Amino acid sequence: MTLELKPHLEDFQVYRPDIVVLPSNNLVDEYAFSRVEEKILKNPYSVLTLATGSSPLGLYNLMIQAFQRRNLDMQGLTTRNLDEYWPLPKGHPKSYDRFMRDNLFNHINIPESQRYIPNSAVEDPEKEISRYQSVLKQTGPADLAILGIGPELTCHIAFNERGSTPDSRTRLVQIDPETIKANARFFDGDENLVPHQAITQGIADILESKEIILIAKGKGKAQGIQRVLEGPINSDSPASFLRLHPNVIFILDEEAGRLLEKPIQCL
Ligand code: GLP
Protein backbone atom coordinates (compact mmCIF):
# COMPACT_ATOMS: atom_id res chain seq x y z
CA MET A 1 0.00 0.00 0.00
CA THR A 2 1.29 3.43 -0.91
CA LEU A 3 0.72 6.08 1.66
CA GLU A 4 0.74 9.44 -0.09
CA LEU A 5 2.02 12.36 1.90
CA LYS A 6 -0.79 14.48 0.53
CA PRO A 7 -3.24 14.19 3.44
CA HIS A 8 -0.55 15.58 5.74
CA LEU A 9 1.12 17.97 3.31
CA GLU A 10 0.01 21.06 5.15
CA ASP A 11 1.79 19.78 8.28
CA PHE A 12 5.19 19.74 6.62
CA GLN A 13 7.43 22.19 4.84
CA VAL A 14 9.43 20.74 1.95
CA TYR A 15 13.11 21.67 1.55
CA ARG A 16 15.76 21.09 -1.11
CA PRO A 17 18.64 19.10 0.39
CA ASP A 18 22.24 20.05 -0.40
CA ILE A 19 23.75 17.62 -2.87
CA VAL A 20 27.48 17.13 -3.31
CA VAL A 21 28.71 14.81 -6.06
CA LEU A 22 32.37 13.82 -5.93
CA PRO A 23 34.51 12.00 -8.49
CA SER A 24 35.76 9.20 -6.24
CA ASN A 25 34.92 7.01 -3.32
CA ASN A 26 37.79 8.43 -1.27
CA LEU A 27 36.65 12.00 -1.79
CA VAL A 28 33.16 11.05 -0.60
CA ASP A 29 34.69 9.60 2.58
CA GLU A 30 36.95 12.60 3.10
CA TYR A 31 34.16 15.09 2.64
CA ALA A 32 31.85 13.19 4.99
CA PHE A 33 34.67 12.95 7.53
CA SER A 34 35.36 16.70 7.32
CA ARG A 35 31.72 17.35 8.30
CA VAL A 36 31.89 14.88 11.19
CA GLU A 37 35.21 16.22 12.44
CA GLU A 38 33.93 19.78 12.31
CA LYS A 39 30.98 18.73 14.46
CA ILE A 40 33.21 16.92 17.00
CA LEU A 41 35.62 19.87 17.28
CA LYS A 42 32.77 22.32 17.71
CA ASN A 43 31.07 20.18 20.34
CA PRO A 44 33.06 17.24 21.76
CA TYR A 45 29.87 16.10 23.53
CA SER A 46 27.90 15.70 20.31
CA VAL A 47 25.25 13.02 19.96
CA LEU A 48 25.68 11.04 16.75
CA THR A 49 23.29 8.69 14.99
CA LEU A 50 25.29 6.03 13.18
CA ALA A 51 24.61 3.66 10.29
CA THR A 52 26.03 0.29 9.31
CA GLY A 53 26.58 -1.05 5.79
CA SER A 54 29.43 -0.42 3.37
CA SER A 55 28.65 3.26 2.71
CA PRO A 56 29.98 4.70 6.00
CA LEU A 57 32.99 2.34 6.22
CA GLY A 58 35.45 4.80 4.64
CA LEU A 59 34.24 7.54 6.98
CA TYR A 60 34.72 5.22 9.97
CA ASN A 61 38.26 4.42 8.80
CA LEU A 62 39.06 8.12 8.67
CA MET A 63 37.66 8.58 12.18
CA ILE A 64 39.91 5.76 13.38
CA GLN A 65 42.94 7.32 11.65
CA ALA A 66 42.16 10.74 13.13
CA PHE A 67 41.97 9.21 16.62
CA GLN A 68 45.09 7.08 16.26
CA ARG A 69 47.32 9.51 14.37
CA ARG A 70 46.07 12.92 15.46
CA ASN A 71 44.49 12.18 18.83
CA LEU A 72 41.05 13.39 17.76
CA ASP A 73 39.33 12.91 21.10
CA MET A 74 35.94 11.19 20.95
CA GLN A 75 35.40 10.28 24.60
CA GLY A 76 32.64 12.84 25.05
CA LEU A 77 30.53 11.58 22.16
CA THR A 78 27.29 9.64 22.50
CA THR A 79 26.23 7.35 19.65
CA ARG A 80 22.87 5.77 18.89
CA ASN A 81 22.81 3.28 16.06
CA LEU A 82 19.96 3.30 13.61
CA ASP A 83 19.03 -0.34 13.59
CA GLU A 84 19.80 -3.97 14.36
CA TYR A 85 18.64 -7.32 13.04
CA TRP A 86 16.27 -9.31 15.24
CA PRO A 87 16.68 -12.02 16.29
CA LEU A 88 20.40 -12.82 16.24
CA PRO A 89 22.42 -14.25 19.12
CA LYS A 90 24.51 -11.74 21.09
CA GLY A 91 27.89 -11.13 19.47
CA HIS A 92 26.78 -12.78 16.19
CA PRO A 93 29.47 -11.94 13.61
CA LYS A 94 26.88 -10.41 11.27
CA SER A 95 25.05 -8.39 13.91
CA TYR A 96 25.29 -4.63 13.61
CA ASP A 97 26.60 -4.53 17.16
CA ARG A 98 29.59 -6.57 16.04
CA PHE A 99 29.94 -4.51 12.85
CA MET A 100 30.21 -1.31 14.87
CA ARG A 101 32.74 -2.79 17.29
CA ASP A 102 34.89 -4.26 14.51
CA ASN A 103 34.76 -1.25 12.22
CA LEU A 104 34.76 1.67 14.65
CA PHE A 105 34.25 1.31 18.37
CA ASN A 106 37.14 -1.05 19.13
CA HIS A 107 39.57 1.43 17.57
CA ILE A 108 38.49 4.76 19.09
CA ASN A 109 37.72 6.03 22.59
CA ILE A 110 33.97 6.45 22.92
CA PRO A 111 33.14 4.73 26.24
CA GLU A 112 30.83 1.71 25.94
CA SER A 113 28.39 3.37 28.35
CA GLN A 114 27.81 6.13 25.77
CA ARG A 115 27.15 3.80 22.82
CA TYR A 116 23.65 2.57 22.15
CA ILE A 117 22.31 -0.01 19.72
CA PRO A 118 19.18 -2.19 19.86
CA ASN A 119 19.82 -5.64 21.34
CA SER A 120 19.45 -8.36 18.69
CA ALA A 121 19.26 -11.15 21.26
CA VAL A 122 16.27 -10.16 23.39
CA GLU A 123 13.33 -12.52 23.66
CA ASP A 124 10.77 -9.74 23.80
CA PRO A 125 11.37 -7.16 21.06
CA GLU A 126 8.57 -4.90 22.30
CA LYS A 127 10.36 -4.44 25.63
CA GLU A 128 13.58 -3.68 23.79
CA ILE A 129 11.78 -1.15 21.60
CA SER A 130 10.50 0.69 24.70
CA ARG A 131 14.02 0.66 26.13
CA TYR A 132 15.46 2.07 22.92
CA GLN A 133 12.78 4.73 22.68
CA SER A 134 13.72 5.82 26.21
CA VAL A 135 17.40 5.89 25.21
CA LEU A 136 16.60 8.20 22.29
CA LYS A 137 14.53 10.44 24.54
CA GLN A 138 17.12 10.59 27.32
CA THR A 139 20.08 11.29 25.04
CA GLY A 140 18.13 14.01 23.22
CA PRO A 141 18.01 14.80 19.51
CA ALA A 142 21.11 13.81 17.58
CA ASP A 143 23.42 16.65 16.58
CA LEU A 144 24.30 14.72 13.44
CA ALA A 145 22.90 11.59 11.80
CA ILE A 146 24.92 9.54 9.30
CA LEU A 147 22.76 7.54 6.92
CA GLY A 148 23.19 5.17 4.00
CA ILE A 149 20.40 4.24 1.63
CA GLY A 150 18.94 0.86 0.75
CA PRO A 151 19.66 -0.96 -2.50
CA GLU A 152 18.00 -0.33 -5.87
CA LEU A 153 14.51 1.14 -5.48
CA THR A 154 13.98 0.18 -1.84
CA CYS A 155 15.07 3.74 -0.94
CA HIS A 156 15.12 2.70 2.71
CA ILE A 157 16.86 4.56 5.50
CA ALA A 158 17.86 2.47 8.50
CA PHE A 159 15.33 -0.38 8.09
CA ASN A 160 12.43 1.90 7.21
CA GLU A 161 11.33 -0.01 4.18
CA ARG A 162 8.69 0.97 1.62
CA GLY A 163 5.41 1.64 3.42
CA SER A 164 7.09 3.51 6.29
CA THR A 165 5.44 6.78 7.26
CA PRO A 166 7.04 10.08 8.28
CA ASP A 167 5.61 9.78 11.78
CA SER A 168 7.05 6.28 12.35
CA ARG A 169 9.04 5.64 15.53
CA THR A 170 11.38 2.90 16.72
CA ARG A 171 9.68 -0.42 16.03
CA LEU A 172 9.99 -4.00 14.81
CA VAL A 173 9.81 -4.22 11.01
CA GLN A 174 9.80 -6.84 8.26
CA ILE A 175 12.84 -6.48 6.03
CA ASP A 176 12.00 -5.99 2.32
CA PRO A 177 12.84 -9.09 0.20
CA GLU A 178 14.99 -6.87 -2.02
CA THR A 179 17.02 -5.79 1.02
CA ILE A 180 17.35 -9.40 2.18
CA LYS A 181 18.73 -10.25 -1.25
CA ALA A 182 21.23 -7.38 -1.14
CA ASN A 183 22.30 -8.02 2.46
CA ALA A 184 22.85 -11.74 1.81
CA ARG A 185 26.38 -10.73 0.75
CA PHE A 186 27.14 -10.23 4.45
CA PHE A 187 25.72 -13.72 5.24
CA ASP A 188 27.94 -15.86 2.99
CA GLY A 189 25.64 -15.06 0.07
CA ASP A 190 22.81 -17.10 1.64
CA GLU A 191 19.47 -15.26 1.80
CA ASN A 192 18.14 -17.89 4.21
CA LEU A 193 20.62 -16.79 6.84
CA VAL A 194 19.49 -13.13 6.78
CA PRO A 195 16.98 -12.37 9.57
CA HIS A 196 13.63 -11.25 8.20
CA GLN A 197 13.00 -8.70 10.92
CA ALA A 198 14.83 -5.80 12.49
CA ILE A 199 14.45 -3.15 15.17
CA THR A 200 14.83 0.25 13.57
CA GLN A 201 14.62 3.89 14.50
CA GLY A 202 11.62 5.38 12.71
CA ILE A 203 11.55 8.16 10.16
CA ALA A 204 10.34 10.62 12.82
CA ASP A 205 13.26 9.65 15.08
CA ILE A 206 15.70 10.32 12.23
CA LEU A 207 14.06 13.62 11.28
CA GLU A 208 14.59 14.85 14.86
CA SER A 209 18.35 15.07 14.19
CA LYS A 210 19.66 18.61 13.92
CA GLU A 211 21.67 17.73 10.82
CA ILE A 212 21.66 14.70 8.50
CA ILE A 213 24.30 13.35 6.13
CA LEU A 214 23.36 10.64 3.63
CA ILE A 215 26.23 8.82 1.89
CA ALA A 216 25.61 6.87 -1.33
CA LYS A 217 28.12 5.25 -3.63
CA GLY A 218 27.96 3.13 -6.77
CA LYS A 219 25.62 2.68 -9.69
CA GLY A 220 23.27 0.42 -7.70
CA LYS A 221 22.19 3.53 -5.79
CA ALA A 222 21.63 5.82 -8.80
CA GLN A 223 17.95 5.05 -9.47
CA GLY A 224 17.06 5.24 -5.80
CA ILE A 225 18.86 8.57 -5.36
CA GLN A 226 17.10 10.02 -8.38
CA ARG A 227 13.75 8.91 -7.08
CA VAL A 228 14.41 10.19 -3.57
CA LEU A 229 15.55 13.64 -4.73
CA GLU A 230 13.43 14.20 -7.82
CA GLY A 231 10.42 11.92 -7.38
CA PRO A 232 7.37 12.30 -5.16
CA ILE A 233 7.71 12.41 -1.40
CA ASN A 234 5.90 9.32 -0.24
CA SER A 235 6.12 5.98 1.51
CA ASP A 236 7.22 4.20 -1.68
CA SER A 237 10.49 6.03 -1.23
CA PRO A 238 11.09 6.37 2.52
CA ALA A 239 14.32 8.38 2.08
CA SER A 240 12.28 11.03 0.23
CA PHE A 241 10.98 12.08 3.65
CA LEU A 242 14.44 13.57 4.24
CA ARG A 243 13.18 16.44 2.06
CA LEU A 244 11.00 17.41 5.02
CA HIS A 245 14.15 18.32 6.98
CA PRO A 246 15.87 21.70 6.60
CA ASN A 247 19.45 20.53 7.10
CA VAL A 248 20.29 17.48 5.00
CA ILE A 249 23.26 16.87 2.74
CA PHE A 250 23.53 14.03 0.22
CA ILE A 251 27.19 13.13 -0.38
CA LEU A 252 27.38 11.03 -3.53
CA ASP A 253 29.97 9.60 -5.83
CA GLU A 254 29.51 10.21 -9.54
CA GLU A 255 27.91 6.82 -10.10
CA ALA A 256 25.27 7.30 -7.42
CA GLY A 257 24.55 10.83 -8.68
CA ARG A 258 24.64 10.10 -12.38
CA LEU A 259 20.87 10.12 -13.03
CA LEU A 260 20.20 13.44 -11.33
CA GLU A 261 18.89 15.95 -13.82
CA LYS A 262 18.81 19.17 -11.92
CA PRO A 263 21.97 21.25 -11.55
CA ILE A 264 23.98 19.92 -8.66
CA GLN A 265 26.83 21.20 -6.59
CA CYS A 266 30.18 19.51 -7.31
CA LEU A 267 33.05 20.46 -5.02
C1 GLP B 1 21.30 -1.88 5.53
C2 GLP B 1 21.08 -0.90 6.69
C3 GLP B 1 20.93 0.52 6.22
C4 GLP B 1 22.00 0.83 5.20
C5 GLP B 1 21.86 -0.08 4.02
C6 GLP B 1 22.81 0.26 2.88
O1 GLP B 1 20.15 -2.40 5.01
N1 GLP B 1 19.97 -1.25 7.48
O2 GLP B 1 20.99 1.39 7.32
O3 GLP B 1 21.92 2.18 4.82
O4 GLP B 1 22.09 -1.37 4.48
O5 GLP B 1 23.93 -0.53 2.90
P1 GLP B 1 25.22 -0.25 2.05
O6 GLP B 1 25.81 1.00 2.62
O7 GLP B 1 26.09 -1.44 2.27
O8 GLP B 1 24.81 -0.09 0.65
XYZ file of C-alpha atoms and ligand atoms in Angstrom:
283
model
C 0.000 0.000 0.000
C 1.295 3.427 -0.913
C 0.724 6.085 1.665
C 0.739 9.439 -0.092
C 2.024 12.362 1.901
C -0.791 14.479 0.533
C -3.242 14.188 3.441
C -0.547 15.575 5.739
C 1.116 17.970 3.313
C 0.013 21.063 5.148
C 1.790 19.782 8.281
C 5.189 19.744 6.620
C 7.428 22.186 4.842
C 9.431 20.736 1.947
C 13.109 21.669 1.545
C 15.755 21.094 -1.113
C 18.638 19.105 0.387
C 22.241 20.050 -0.399
C 23.753 17.622 -2.866
C 27.478 17.131 -3.311
C 28.712 14.812 -6.062
C 32.374 13.824 -5.934
C 34.508 11.999 -8.490
C 35.765 9.195 -6.238
C 34.918 7.009 -3.318
C 37.791 8.431 -1.270
C 36.646 12.004 -1.793
C 33.162 11.054 -0.595
C 34.689 9.601 2.581
C 36.954 12.602 3.101
C 34.161 15.095 2.637
C 31.845 13.186 4.994
C 34.673 12.952 7.527
C 35.358 16.702 7.324
C 31.716 17.347 8.298
C 31.888 14.876 11.194
C 35.215 16.222 12.439
C 33.929 19.778 12.312
C 30.981 18.726 14.458
C 33.208 16.924 16.997
C 35.620 19.871 17.275
C 32.774 22.325 17.714
C 31.071 20.184 20.336
C 33.059 17.245 21.758
C 29.867 16.098 23.526
C 27.900 15.700 20.307
C 25.246 13.016 19.961
C 25.677 11.042 16.748
C 23.285 8.693 14.993
C 25.294 6.030 13.182
C 24.613 3.657 10.289
C 26.029 0.291 9.309
C 26.579 -1.050 5.788
C 29.425 -0.423 3.369
C 28.649 3.261 2.709
C 29.983 4.699 6.000
C 32.992 2.339 6.216
C 35.455 4.802 4.643
C 34.238 7.536 6.982
C 34.718 5.224 9.974
C 38.261 4.422 8.799
C 39.061 8.117 8.666
C 37.656 8.584 12.177
C 39.914 5.761 13.377
C 42.942 7.317 11.653
C 42.159 10.735 13.129
C 41.972 9.209 16.616
C 45.091 7.083 16.261
C 47.322 9.513 14.371
C 46.071 12.919 15.456
C 44.486 12.183 18.826
C 41.049 13.395 17.761
C 39.327 12.908 21.097
C 35.937 11.192 20.948
C 35.399 10.276 24.595
C 32.638 12.838 25.048
C 30.526 11.581 22.161
C 27.288 9.643 22.504
C 26.232 7.353 19.654
C 22.871 5.768 18.894
C 22.807 3.283 16.062
C 19.956 3.298 13.607
C 19.025 -0.341 13.588
C 19.803 -3.974 14.365
C 18.643 -7.324 13.044
C 16.269 -9.308 15.240
C 16.684 -12.022 16.292
C 20.396 -12.821 16.245
C 22.418 -14.255 19.118
C 24.509 -11.742 21.087
C 27.892 -11.131 19.467
C 26.784 -12.776 16.195
C 29.471 -11.945 13.614
C 26.880 -10.415 11.274
C 25.050 -8.387 13.905
C 25.294 -4.628 13.606
C 26.601 -4.527 17.163
C 29.591 -6.573 16.044
C 29.940 -4.513 12.850
C 30.210 -1.308 14.867
C 32.741 -2.791 17.293
C 34.895 -4.258 14.511
C 34.762 -1.249 12.215
C 34.758 1.666 14.645
C 34.250 1.313 18.373
C 37.140 -1.054 19.130
C 39.565 1.433 17.569
C 38.492 4.759 19.089
C 37.723 6.034 22.592
C 33.966 6.446 22.915
C 33.144 4.727 26.244
C 30.832 1.706 25.937
C 28.389 3.367 28.352
C 27.807 6.133 25.766
C 27.148 3.805 22.822
C 23.646 2.570 22.149
C 22.308 -0.012 19.717
C 19.184 -2.186 19.855
C 19.819 -5.635 21.337
C 19.446 -8.355 18.690
C 19.263 -11.151 21.257
C 16.267 -10.165 23.395
C 13.328 -12.517 23.662
C 10.765 -9.740 23.804
C 11.371 -7.162 21.061
C 8.566 -4.902 22.301
C 10.356 -4.439 25.634
C 13.576 -3.679 23.789
C 11.781 -1.148 21.604
C 10.497 0.694 24.695
C 14.016 0.664 26.129
C 15.461 2.069 22.923
C 12.778 4.725 22.684
C 13.724 5.820 26.208
C 17.401 5.892 25.208
C 16.596 8.197 22.294
C 14.535 10.436 24.542
C 17.120 10.590 27.325
C 20.075 11.288 25.044
C 18.133 14.010 23.224
C 18.007 14.804 19.510
C 21.110 13.815 17.576
C 23.425 16.652 16.576
C 24.302 14.720 13.442
C 22.896 11.590 11.800
C 24.921 9.545 9.305
C 22.760 7.536 6.917
C 23.195 5.174 4.001
C 20.405 4.243 1.632
C 18.936 0.860 0.750
C 19.659 -0.964 -2.501
C 17.996 -0.331 -5.875
C 14.510 1.142 -5.477
C 13.982 0.184 -1.839
C 15.066 3.737 -0.937
C 15.121 2.698 2.709
C 16.858 4.563 5.503
C 17.855 2.467 8.501
C 15.329 -0.382 8.087
C 12.434 1.904 7.212
C 11.329 -0.012 4.177
C 8.691 0.967 1.617
C 5.414 1.638 3.421
C 7.093 3.509 6.292
C 5.441 6.778 7.260
C 7.040 10.079 8.276
C 5.613 9.781 11.784
C 7.049 6.277 12.349
C 9.041 5.642 15.532
C 11.384 2.903 16.720
C 9.681 -0.416 16.025
C 9.990 -3.998 14.813
C 9.815 -4.220 11.010
C 9.796 -6.838 8.265
C 12.836 -6.479 6.025
C 12.000 -5.992 2.323
C 12.835 -9.092 0.198
C 14.994 -6.866 -2.016
C 17.023 -5.786 1.020
C 17.352 -9.399 2.180
C 18.728 -10.247 -1.249
C 21.234 -7.382 -1.138
C 22.300 -8.019 2.460
C 22.848 -11.745 1.813
C 26.378 -10.730 0.748
C 27.143 -10.227 4.446
C 25.724 -13.718 5.245
C 27.941 -15.863 2.989
C 25.636 -15.061 0.072
C 22.814 -17.101 1.641
C 19.468 -15.258 1.805
C 18.136 -17.887 4.209
C 20.624 -16.788 6.836
C 19.495 -13.133 6.784
C 16.981 -12.373 9.569
C 13.628 -11.253 8.202
C 13.003 -8.698 10.919
C 14.829 -5.796 12.492
C 14.450 -3.152 15.172
C 14.835 0.247 13.565
C 14.623 3.893 14.498
C 11.616 5.375 12.715
C 11.550 8.162 10.163
C 10.337 10.624 12.817
C 13.263 9.651 15.082
C 15.703 10.316 12.235
C 14.065 13.619 11.282
C 14.589 14.852 14.859
C 18.347 15.070 14.188
C 19.663 18.610 13.916
C 21.673 17.726 10.824
C 21.656 14.702 8.500
C 24.303 13.348 6.125
C 23.359 10.643 3.626
C 26.226 8.823 1.894
C 25.606 6.869 -1.329
C 28.117 5.248 -3.632
C 27.958 3.133 -6.767
C 25.618 2.676 -9.687
C 23.272 0.420 -7.701
C 22.187 3.528 -5.792
C 21.625 5.820 -8.800
C 17.955 5.053 -9.465
C 17.055 5.244 -5.797
C 18.864 8.566 -5.361
C 17.100 10.022 -8.382
C 13.751 8.910 -7.080
C 14.406 10.195 -3.571
C 15.554 13.635 -4.731
C 13.427 14.198 -7.823
C 10.417 11.918 -7.378
C 7.368 12.296 -5.163
C 7.714 12.414 -1.399
C 5.897 9.324 -0.237
C 6.124 5.977 1.515
C 7.224 4.203 -1.684
C 10.487 6.029 -1.235
C 11.092 6.368 2.517
C 14.316 8.380 2.082
C 12.281 11.035 0.227
C 10.982 12.078 3.653
C 14.438 13.573 4.240
C 13.180 16.441 2.058
C 11.001 17.410 5.020
C 14.149 18.316 6.981
C 15.869 21.697 6.605
C 19.449 20.535 7.099
C 20.290 17.485 4.999
C 23.257 16.868 2.736
C 23.527 14.027 0.223
C 27.192 13.128 -0.382
C 27.380 11.027 -3.534
C 29.970 9.601 -5.833
C 29.511 10.207 -9.542
C 27.907 6.816 -10.100
C 25.274 7.302 -7.424
C 24.547 10.835 -8.677
C 24.642 10.104 -12.380
C 20.869 10.123 -13.033
C 20.198 13.444 -11.333
C 18.892 15.949 -13.821
C 18.808 19.168 -11.917
C 21.974 21.252 -11.551
C 23.976 19.923 -8.658
C 26.829 21.203 -6.588
C 30.180 19.508 -7.308
C 33.048 20.462 -5.020
C 21.300 -1.878 5.533
C 21.082 -0.901 6.694
C 20.934 0.517 6.223
C 22.004 0.829 5.204
C 21.857 -0.077 4.020
C 22.811 0.258 2.877
O 20.145 -2.396 5.010
N 19.969 -1.250 7.480
O 20.991 1.395 7.315
O 21.919 2.183 4.820
O 22.093 -1.374 4.485
O 23.928 -0.532 2.898
P 25.223 -0.246 2.050
O 25.808 1.003 2.621
O 26.090 -1.442 2.272
O 24.809 -0.092 0.651
